Amino acid sequence: MVDQVLITDVVLRDGLQDEPIAVSTEDKLRLAHGLIDAGLTSLEIGSFVHPRKVPQMADTDALVARMSGTPAMLHTLVLNEHGARRAVAAGARHARLVVSASEGHSQANAGLGTFHALDRLALAAEVLRAGDVRIEACIATAFTCPFDGDITPARTARVADRLVSLGARVVHLADTIGAANPSQVASTVIAVRDRQPSLLVGLHLHNTYGMASASAWQAIQLGITRFDASLGGIGGCPFAPGASGNIATDDLVNMLHREGISTGIDADKLTVVRDQLAALVGHRLSSALASVPAGPSAFRG
């Protein structure tokens, strides 16, 4: 059993990209600093994609530049060489290369099949290395795909191999449509680690069918200590039909603290930022704790 977990909050990227409104840079900055004050040491704050495809991410360059010097790891997504050059120019220090394990989602998301997309990412990785940017990676549809169905652990492990060869120090396995079950998560984690025993593996879980917490708990039994989560459980993928919100940061913290696992996060401060987020997006958040009546914190720890 692990005793400490690193949570990367992805609400500023994966959360806000699926909202019908574009949250202002100033409001994003307020959310980011609120999360850092609550104890988050790792945030995913944007993606270097074409603003016509994801207009909510059009200010990523400005957000990275304005958060320079912030005492937290600030991750951004990079899908190609142009995005990598933007990341370096903006002063990014951490970037995540993104590729889909499935052919269908890769075509919908990147316009290329998986291994052609990996070839394109090789050019991006070269730019990032030259710019002294730390490279991580995320494998979308690592377990199941809205177009292709279930993905074999061996295929996801092959994709992870290639990402490691590009310089990725951490690889996050993403349940993009929230359809994976704990057994699938376990078998894929094991397959990746069998081929890359020194690789740091993380999980990026969505909660479409309510299995994200169970999958996270299964992964913890295997020693996984890195998880992405989105405050309030908001988010989704514009290019994956049926994708819904992420595992909620507040719910994940609640579970971990109740099990005696440290996160370094102040749950009460996190609640304050969650309320600010709800006011910004103008709708009810999907985390379980967002529906709990106001009162003493249920997840202090």
XYZ file of N, CA, C and O in Angstrom, residues 166-262:
388
model
N 11.047 8.480 -26.921
C 11.045 9.908 -27.266
C 11.469 10.783 -26.094
O 11.553 12.000 -26.228
N 11.687 10.169 -24.937
C 12.156 10.933 -23.789
C 11.148 11.142 -22.681
O 11.422 11.896 -21.735
N 9.985 10.494 -22.772
C 8.978 10.660 -21.717
C 9.449 9.988 -20.431
O 9.800 8.807 -20.436
N 9.439 10.743 -19.347
C 9.859 10.210 -18.052
C 8.682 9.651 -17.268
O 8.864 8.855 -16.362
N 7.494 10.115 -17.602
C 6.262 9.647 -16.976
C 5.260 9.412 -18.101
O 5.182 10.221 -19.031
N 4.505 8.328 -18.027
C 3.447 8.073 -19.006
C 2.139 7.862 -18.257
O 2.040 7.001 -17.374
N 1.140 8.667 -18.605
C -0.182 8.587 -17.993
C -1.110 7.808 -18.925
O -1.184 8.094 -20.121
N -1.808 6.841 -18.369
C -2.753 6.038 -19.135
C -4.143 6.626 -18.932
O -4.626 6.715 -17.801
N -4.783 7.016 -20.024
C -6.047 7.747 -19.925
C -7.236 6.869 -20.313
O -7.255 6.256 -21.381
N -8.220 6.857 -19.420
C -9.510 6.239 -19.723
C -10.413 7.332 -20.278
O -11.266 7.886 -19.590
N -10.215 7.655 -21.537
C -10.777 8.857 -22.145
C -12.295 8.912 -22.080
O -12.878 9.989 -21.908
N -12.963 7.764 -22.227
C -14.428 7.782 -22.199
C -14.991 7.209 -20.897
O -16.198 7.021 -20.762
N -14.139 6.943 -19.930
C -14.618 6.510 -18.623
C -15.318 5.170 -18.621
O -16.199 4.920 -17.796
N -14.910 4.276 -19.530
C -15.585 2.980 -19.649
C -14.752 1.817 -19.137
O -15.215 0.678 -19.138
N -13.525 2.083 -18.710
C -12.665 0.996 -18.244
C -13.114 0.503 -16.873
O -13.627 1.267 -16.057
N -12.902 -0.782 -16.633
C -13.176 -1.318 -15.306
C -11.851 -1.559 -14.578
O -10.778 -1.530 -15.203
N -11.883 -1.784 -13.274
C -10.627 -1.951 -12.523
C -9.731 -3.070 -13.044
O -8.502 -2.943 -13.032
N -10.312 -4.148 -13.537
C -9.502 -5.254 -14.050
C -8.739 -4.848 -15.311
O -7.569 -5.201 -15.491
N -9.412 -4.093 -16.195
C -8.729 -3.595 -17.393
C -7.574 -2.672 -17.012
O -6.481 -2.753 -17.584
N -7.843 -1.787 -16.065
C -6.795 -0.865 -15.622
C -5.612 -1.644 -15.084
O -4.451 -1.380 -15.431
N -5.875 -2.642 -14.248
C -4.796 -3.418 -13.649
C -3.981 -4.152 -14.716
O -2.739 -4.118 -14.700
N -4.656 -4.803 -15.657
C -3.926 -5.590 -16.660
C -3.075 -4.698 -17.551
O -1.957 -5.074 -17.942
N -3.564 -3.502 -17.864
C -2.785 -2.602 -18.719
C -1.607 -1.999 -17.961
O -0.495 -1.889 -18.498
N -1.821 -1.597 -16.720
C -0.714 -1.098 -15.894
C 0.384 -2.154 -15.800
O 1.581 -1.860 -15.967
N -0.010 -3.392 -15.548
C 0.974 -4.475 -15.419
C 1.718 -4.687 -16.734
O 2.946 -4.858 -16.751
N 1.004 -4.650 -17.865
C 1.643 -4.849 -19.165
C 2.667 -3.760 -19.460
O 3.769 -4.040 -19.947
N 2.319 -2.520 -19.147
C 3.248 -1.409 -19.388
C 4.469 -1.541 -18.491
O 5.620 -1.390 -18.941
N 4.255 -1.834 -17.221
C 5.389 -1.917 -16.297
C 6.256 -3.148 -16.540
O 7.459 -3.114 -16.284
N 5.671 -4.215 -17.056
C 6.484 -5.388 -17.393
C 7.509 -5.055 -18.467
O 8.644 -5.561 -18.444
N 7.118 -4.206 -19.416
C 8.034 -3.835 -20.507
C 8.927 -2.657 -20.136
O 10.023 -2.512 -20.682
N 8.451 -1.816 -19.212
C 9.207 -0.622 -18.814
C 9.227 -0.540 -17.278
O 8.555 0.294 -16.676
N 9.992 -1.398 -16.625
C 9.927 -1.482 -15.158
C 10.364 -0.214 -14.428
O 9.953 0.000 -13.283
N 11.166 0.630 -15.051
C 11.614 1.854 -14.382
C 10.741 3.065 -14.695
O 10.964 4.158 -14.159
N 9.741 2.877 -15.564
C 8.886 3.993 -15.974
C 7.923 4.377 -14.856
O 7.330 3.513 -14.204
N 7.740 5.668 -14.648
C 6.703 6.161 -13.753
C 5.386 6.164 -14.516
O 5.263 6.800 -15.562
N 4.410 5.438 -14.016
C 3.108 5.321 -14.676
C 2.066 6.065 -13.852
O 2.011 5.923 -12.627
N 1.259 6.883 -14.523
C 0.164 7.583 -13.876
C -1.152 7.231 -14.552
O -1.174 6.614 -15.624
N -2.257 7.632 -13.935
C -3.577 7.376 -14.501
C -4.359 8.668 -14.664
O -4.281 9.565 -13.820
N -5.101 8.738 -15.762
C -5.994 9.857 -16.061
C -7.366 9.236 -16.291
O -7.650 8.708 -17.376
N -8.205 9.268 -15.262
C -9.458 8.527 -15.276
C -10.666 9.441 -15.450
O -10.752 10.483 -14.804
N -11.590 9.007 -16.294
C -12.892 9.657 -16.397
C -13.925 8.774 -15.700
O -13.694 7.591 -15.459
N -15.079 9.365 -15.398
C -16.006 8.692 -14.487
C -17.393 8.477 -15.103
O -18.404 8.499 -14.403
N -17.441 8.241 -16.396
C -18.715 8.127 -17.102
C -19.637 7.083 -16.476
O -20.842 7.308 -16.336
N -19.089 5.954 -16.115
C -19.893 4.853 -15.580
C -19.653 4.631 -14.081
O -19.974 3.566 -13.553
N -19.094 5.645 -13.413
C -18.948 5.588 -11.966
C -17.883 4.640 -11.456
O -17.896 4.272 -10.277
N -16.931 4.246 -12.325
C -15.916 3.281 -11.908
C -14.546 3.892 -11.646
O -13.583 3.185 -11.345
N -14.425 5.219 -11.743
C -13.103 5.836 -11.648
C -12.457 5.624 -10.278
O -11.268 5.311 -10.186
N -13.222 5.796 -9.206
C -12.642 5.623 -7.871
C -12.211 4.181 -7.644
O -11.151 3.922 -7.059
N -13.016 3.232 -8.119
C -12.645 1.826 -7.983
C -11.378 1.520 -8.779
O -10.496 0.778 -8.314
N -11.261 2.094 -9.966
C -10.065 1.877 -10.775
C -8.842 2.520 -10.121
O -7.741 1.942 -10.142
N -9.029 3.705 -9.549
C -7.920 4.353 -8.847
C -7.465 3.505 -7.666
O -6.259 3.331 -7.429
N -8.418 2.977 -6.933
C -8.068 2.160 -5.771
C -7.345 0.888 -6.196
O -6.373 0.469 -5.566
N -7.792 0.285 -7.292
C -7.109 -0.898 -7.819
C -5.664 -0.557 -8.189
O -4.731 -1.320 -7.895
N -5.472 0.596 -8.814
C -4.124 1.010 -9.213
C -3.235 1.264 -8.001
O -2.033 0.946 -8.017
N -3.812 1.825 -6.954
C -3.034 2.068 -5.735
C -2.517 0.749 -5.162
O -1.392 0.667 -4.652
N -3.325 -0.310 -5.251
C -2.872 -1.618 -4.780
C -1.653 -2.099 -5.567
O -0.867 -2.921 -5.073
N -1.513 -1.604 -6.788
C -0.366 -1.964 -7.624
C 0.802 -0.993 -7.458
O 1.807 -1.113 -8.147
N 0.642 -0.028 -6.556
C 1.729 0.911 -6.292
C 1.715 2.175 -7.113
O 2.672 2.959 -7.069
N 0.644 2.441 -7.872
C 0.557 3.678 -8.657
C 0.340 4.851 -7.700
O -0.529 4.807 -6.825
N 1.121 5.910 -7.892
C 1.058 7.061 -6.984
C 0.799 8.381 -7.695
O 0.850 9.438 -7.064
N 0.521 8.344 -8.996
C 0.289 9.578 -9.753
C -1.083 9.504 -10.428
O -1.354 8.567 -11.194
N -1.893 10.495 -10.138
C -3.242 10.527 -10.694
C -3.590 11.930 -11.165
O -3.305 12.914 -10.471
N -4.207 12.017 -12.339
C -4.846 13.255 -12.775
C -6.261 13.273 -12.215
O -6.909 12.226 -12.082
N -6.757 14.471 -11.913
C -8.132 14.638 -11.449
C -8.549 16.069 -11.751
O -7.703 16.956 -11.886
N -9.852 16.277 -11.853
C -10.364 17.604 -12.188
C -11.292 18.092 -11.077
O -12.217 17.377 -10.681
N -11.045 19.277 -10.601
C -11.852 19.829 -9.519
C -13.334 19.811 -9.891
O -13.721 20.254 -10.968
N -14.157 19.287 -8.987
C -15.584 19.217 -9.243
C -15.999 18.149 -10.224
O -17.185 17.964 -10.483
N -15.026 17.442 -10.818
C -15.335 16.365 -11.747
C -15.713 16.808 -13.144
O -16.228 16.005 -13.927
N -15.455 18.078 -13.510
C -15.851 18.528 -14.841
C -14.815 18.118 -15.880
O -13.668 17.818 -15.566
N -15.240 18.120 -17.132
C -14.309 17.849 -18.212
C -14.824 16.827 -19.191
O -15.910 16.271 -19.060
N -13.995 16.548 -20.192
C -14.346 15.597 -21.237
C -13.486 15.847 -22.457
O -12.668 16.765 -22.476
N -13.658 15.031 -23.459
C -12.872 15.159 -24.684
C -13.791 15.530 -25.842
O -14.726 14.778 -26.154
N -13.553 16.667 -26.510
C -14.414 17.069 -27.635
C -14.390 16.086 -28.797
O -15.264 16.121 -29.653
N -13.372 15.212 -28.849
C -13.203 14.314 -29.991
C -13.501 12.857 -29.642
O -13.150 11.956 -30.390
N -14.158 12.642 -28.486
C -14.506 11.279 -28.078
C -15.981 11.241 -27.703
O -16.356 11.674 -26.614
N -16.843 10.753 -28.577
C -18.266 10.689 -28.258
C -18.521 9.922 -26.966
O -17.982 8.834 -26.754
N -19.316 10.511 -26.093
C -19.661 9.847 -24.837
C -18.731 10.136 -23.690
O -18.990 9.727 -22.556
N -17.628 10.834 -23.944
C -16.702 11.146 -22.861
C -17.343 12.141 -21.902
O -17.928 13.134 -22.326
N -17.254 11.858 -20.633
C -17.805 12.784 -19.637
C -16.710 13.170 -18.659
O -15.522 12.977 -18.927
N -17.100 13.688 -17.516
C -16.156 14.305 -16.606
C -15.098 13.376 -16.033
O -15.218 12.151 -16.034
N -14.054 14.005 -15.532
C -12.934 13.307 -14.920
C -13.284 12.839 -13.514
O -14.247 13.300 -12.901
N -12.449 11.946 -12.974
C -12.520 11.696 -11.548
C -12.296 13.037 -10.853
O -11.453 13.832 -11.261
N -13.102 13.332 -9.843
C -13.072 14.648 -9.203
C -11.921 14.741 -8.202
O -11.726 13.833 -7.387
N -11.180 15.837 -8.264
C -10.096 16.038 -7.308
C -10.612 15.963 -5.875
O -9.996 15.316 -5.015
N -11.743 16.611 -5.617
C -12.271 16.630 -4.251
C -12.691 15.235 -3.800
O -12.434 14.842 -2.646
N -13.299 14.443 -4.678
C -13.689 13.086 -4.309
C -12.462 12.195 -4.103
O -12.431 11.361 -3.188
N -11.462 12.340 -4.961
C -10.252 11.530 -4.831
C -9.518 11.846 -3.536
O -9.063 10.941 -2.827
N -9.416 13.138 -3.222
C -8.778 13.534 -1.966
C -9.544 12.957 -0.779
O -8.956 12.450 0.187
N -10.857 13.015 -0.853
C -11.687 12.468 0.217
C -11.373 10.986 0.446
O -11.136 10.546 1.579
N -11.369 10.206 -0.631
C -11.096 8.782 -0.500
C -9.708 8.518 0.073
O -9.535 7.710 0.999
N -8.721 9.207 -0.468
C -7.340 8.967 -0.040
C -7.130 9.344 1.418
O -6.519 8.599 2.194
N -7.653 10.507 1.807
C -7.476 10.939 3.192
C -8.174 9.998 4.161
O -7.651 9.687 5.236
N -9.351 9.535 3.786
C -10.068 8.597 4.658
C -9.322 7.279 4.801
O -9.477 6.566 5.797
N -8.514 6.932 3.808
C -7.725 5.706 3.863
C -6.325 5.944 4.437
O -5.485 5.042 4.434
N -6.076 7.163 4.915
C -4.795 7.461 5.539
C -3.659 7.702 4.565
O -2.481 7.621 4.932
N -3.994 8.020 3.311
C -2.980 8.287 2.293
C -2.841 9.796 2.126
O -3.818 10.500 1.894
N -1.631 10.286 2.226
C -1.378 11.726 2.181
C -1.386 12.253 0.751
O -0.927 11.587 -0.177
